[in-house]
Short mmCIF file of C-alpha atoms in Angstrom, two decimals:
data_model
loop_
_atom_site.label_atom_id
_atom_site.label_comp_id
_atom_site.label_asym_id
_atom_site.label_seq_id
_atom_site.Cartn_x
_atom_site.Cartn_y
_atom_site.Cartn_z
CA MET F 23 21.32 220.71 140.93
CA ALA F 24 21.27 222.27 144.38
CA THR F 25 22.24 220.85 147.76
CA PHE F 26 20.07 221.59 150.79
CA LYS F 27 21.38 220.92 154.31
CA SER F 28 19.29 220.09 157.37
CA ASP F 29 19.93 221.81 160.69
CA ALA F 30 21.49 218.53 161.88
CA VAL F 31 24.09 218.69 159.08
CA LYS F 32 24.71 222.40 159.65
CA SER F 33 25.33 221.80 163.37
CA GLY F 34 27.68 218.90 162.66
CA LEU F 35 28.39 215.76 164.63
CA MET F 36 27.36 215.58 168.25
CA PHE F 37 30.03 214.82 170.86
CA LEU F 38 30.28 211.07 171.15
CA GLY F 39 32.77 210.81 174.01
CA THR F 40 30.16 209.17 176.20
CA ALA F 41 28.83 206.78 173.55
CA GLN F 42 29.98 203.31 174.53
CA PRO F 43 30.54 200.77 171.76
CA GLY F 44 27.26 198.95 171.19
CA CYS F 45 25.13 201.86 172.42
CA VAL F 46 22.31 202.49 169.91
CA LEU F 47 21.90 206.15 168.96
CA CYS F 48 19.49 208.01 166.71
CA ARG F 49 19.99 211.24 164.82
CA SER F 50 17.34 212.97 162.71
CA GLY F 51 17.31 215.66 160.05
CA ARG F 52 14.62 217.44 158.04
CA VAL F 53 14.62 219.57 154.90
CA LYS F 54 11.60 221.31 153.41
CA GLU F 55 12.29 222.86 149.99
CA LYS F 56 10.85 223.25 146.52
CA PHE F 57 13.15 220.68 144.98
CA THR F 58 14.12 220.62 141.30
CA ALA F 59 15.36 217.55 139.41
CA ALA F 60 18.60 216.06 140.78
CA ASP F 61 18.60 218.20 143.94
CA VAL F 62 20.22 216.60 146.97
CA ALA F 63 19.06 216.89 150.57
CA GLU F 64 21.82 216.30 153.11
CA LEU F 65 19.89 215.15 156.16
CA VAL F 66 21.95 213.42 158.86
CA PRO F 67 25.67 213.47 159.72
CA ILE F 68 27.06 210.01 160.47
CA PRO F 69 30.17 209.70 162.66
CA LYS F 70 33.27 207.69 161.88
CA GLY F 71 32.94 204.20 163.34
CA ALA F 72 29.14 204.15 163.22
CA MET F 73 27.40 200.94 162.19
CA VAL F 74 24.09 201.90 160.59
CA LEU F 75 21.26 199.66 161.80
CA ASP F 76 18.35 201.35 160.02
CA VAL F 77 17.46 204.42 158.00
CA ARG F 78 13.88 205.65 158.15
CA VAL F 79 12.59 208.18 155.66
CA VAL F 80 9.39 210.11 156.36
CA ASN F 81 8.02 212.22 153.53
CA GLU F 82 5.22 214.35 152.22
CA ALA F 83 3.97 213.23 148.80
CA LEU F 84 6.56 214.28 146.21
CA ASP F 85 5.42 214.88 142.63
CA ALA F 86 6.57 212.15 140.21
CA CYS F 87 9.16 210.76 142.61
CA THR F 88 9.09 207.00 142.20
CA SER F 89 12.85 206.42 142.03
CA VAL F 90 14.45 208.38 144.86
CA SER F 91 17.98 207.43 145.96
CA VAL F 92 18.99 207.40 149.62
CA GLY F 93 22.61 206.86 150.57
CA ASP F 94 25.79 208.86 151.01
CA LYS F 95 28.51 210.50 148.90
CA ASP F 96 30.36 207.23 148.27
CA ASP F 97 27.21 205.26 147.41
CA PRO F 98 24.17 207.49 146.68
CA ASP F 99 21.76 204.54 146.74
CA ARG F 100 23.32 202.54 149.60
CA TYR F 101 20.00 202.35 151.51
CA PHE F 102 17.38 202.80 148.78
CA ALA F 103 17.91 202.67 145.00
CA ALA F 104 14.36 203.37 143.80
CA LEU F 105 12.31 204.54 146.76
CA ASP F 106 8.77 205.65 145.87
CA LEU F 107 8.02 208.95 147.64
CA SER F 108 5.04 209.83 145.42
CA SER F 109 2.74 209.17 148.40
CA ALA F 110 3.24 210.45 151.93
CA GLY F 111 4.64 207.78 154.19
CA THR F 112 7.40 206.22 156.25
CA HIS F 113 9.99 203.85 154.80
CA SER F 114 12.52 201.66 156.63
CA ALA F 115 15.74 200.50 154.99
CA GLN F 116 15.81 197.52 157.34
CA SER F 117 12.60 196.13 155.87
CA GLU F 118 12.53 197.70 152.39
CA GLY F 119 16.12 198.51 151.41
CA PRO F 120 18.88 196.30 149.99
CA THR F 121 20.14 193.70 152.45
CA THR F 122 23.75 194.60 151.61
CA ALA F 123 23.36 197.99 153.34
CA HIS F 124 22.64 196.54 156.76
CA ASN F 125 25.44 196.82 159.30
CA HIS F 126 27.55 199.09 157.10
CA VAL F 127 30.37 200.59 159.18
CA TYR F 128 31.63 204.02 158.19
CA ALA F 129 35.44 204.33 158.12
CA ASP F 130 35.12 208.12 157.88
CA GLU F 131 32.49 210.73 158.69
CA ALA F 132 29.62 210.78 156.19
CA VAL F 133 26.27 212.45 155.55
CA LEU F 134 23.01 210.66 154.68
CA THR F 135 21.71 212.07 151.38
CA VAL F 136 18.42 211.92 149.48
CA THR F 137 18.49 212.63 145.73
CA VAL F 138 15.19 213.97 144.35
CA PRO F 139 14.67 213.03 140.66
CA ALA F 140 11.82 215.38 139.71
CA THR F 141 10.94 219.06 140.04
CA GLN F 142 8.30 219.80 142.70
CA THR F 143 5.43 222.29 142.32
CA ALA F 144 5.63 223.30 146.00
CA ALA F 145 7.94 222.97 149.00
CA LYS F 146 7.92 219.40 150.32
CA ALA F 147 9.46 217.98 153.50
CA ILE F 148 11.74 214.95 153.77
CA THR F 149 12.84 213.71 157.19
CA ALA F 150 15.36 210.96 157.93
CA HIS F 151 16.07 209.11 161.16
CA VAL F 152 19.33 207.14 161.27
CA LEU F 153 19.68 204.46 163.94
CA TYR F 154 23.26 203.43 164.49
CA LYS F 155 25.64 202.07 167.08
CA MET F 156 29.26 202.84 167.67
CA VAL F 157 31.58 199.90 167.10
CA GLU F 158 34.59 198.85 169.15
CA GLY F 159 37.64 200.96 168.41
CA CYS F 160 35.70 203.98 167.16
CA LEU F 161 37.12 206.43 169.71
CA THR F 162 40.40 208.12 168.84
CA ASP F 163 41.90 207.45 172.26
CA GLU F 164 40.02 204.78 174.16
CA ALA F 165 42.57 204.89 177.01
CA ASP F 166 41.16 208.27 178.06
CA VAL F 167 37.61 206.94 178.16
CA PHE F 168 38.32 203.43 179.44
CA PRO F 169 41.39 203.74 181.71
CA ALA F 170 43.16 200.55 182.73
CA ALA F 171 42.03 199.16 186.09
#
């Protein structure tokens, strides 16, 4: 089992000092590799205090991949438990994933992961777009950002 990191994960979290609570943000990541069974693609870093609104997965057709997991370290199938990536397409957790994943708020930083269950014959690309908003109280020192009047 190997772990492949997108450029978004390698670069880390973006500065969120200007992100007001309730502001909807999007971060994307892409990995193109010749995956083997049980490989993990780390695609998008998710900041502490982010409420995930939707996860969209865009993929090339992956060989024999009818039960792909999409989630994070704490819950590898939080957004999709058996996503079929055997055909090229776009998938939305908001419309296809488990309803329990909607509006999940991260107490700590996390990374969106995709676990590939089958070995691929060629390099295939997986892209993820995570739409999230920052919730009230997510900044470490709100007094610096929102000074008292």
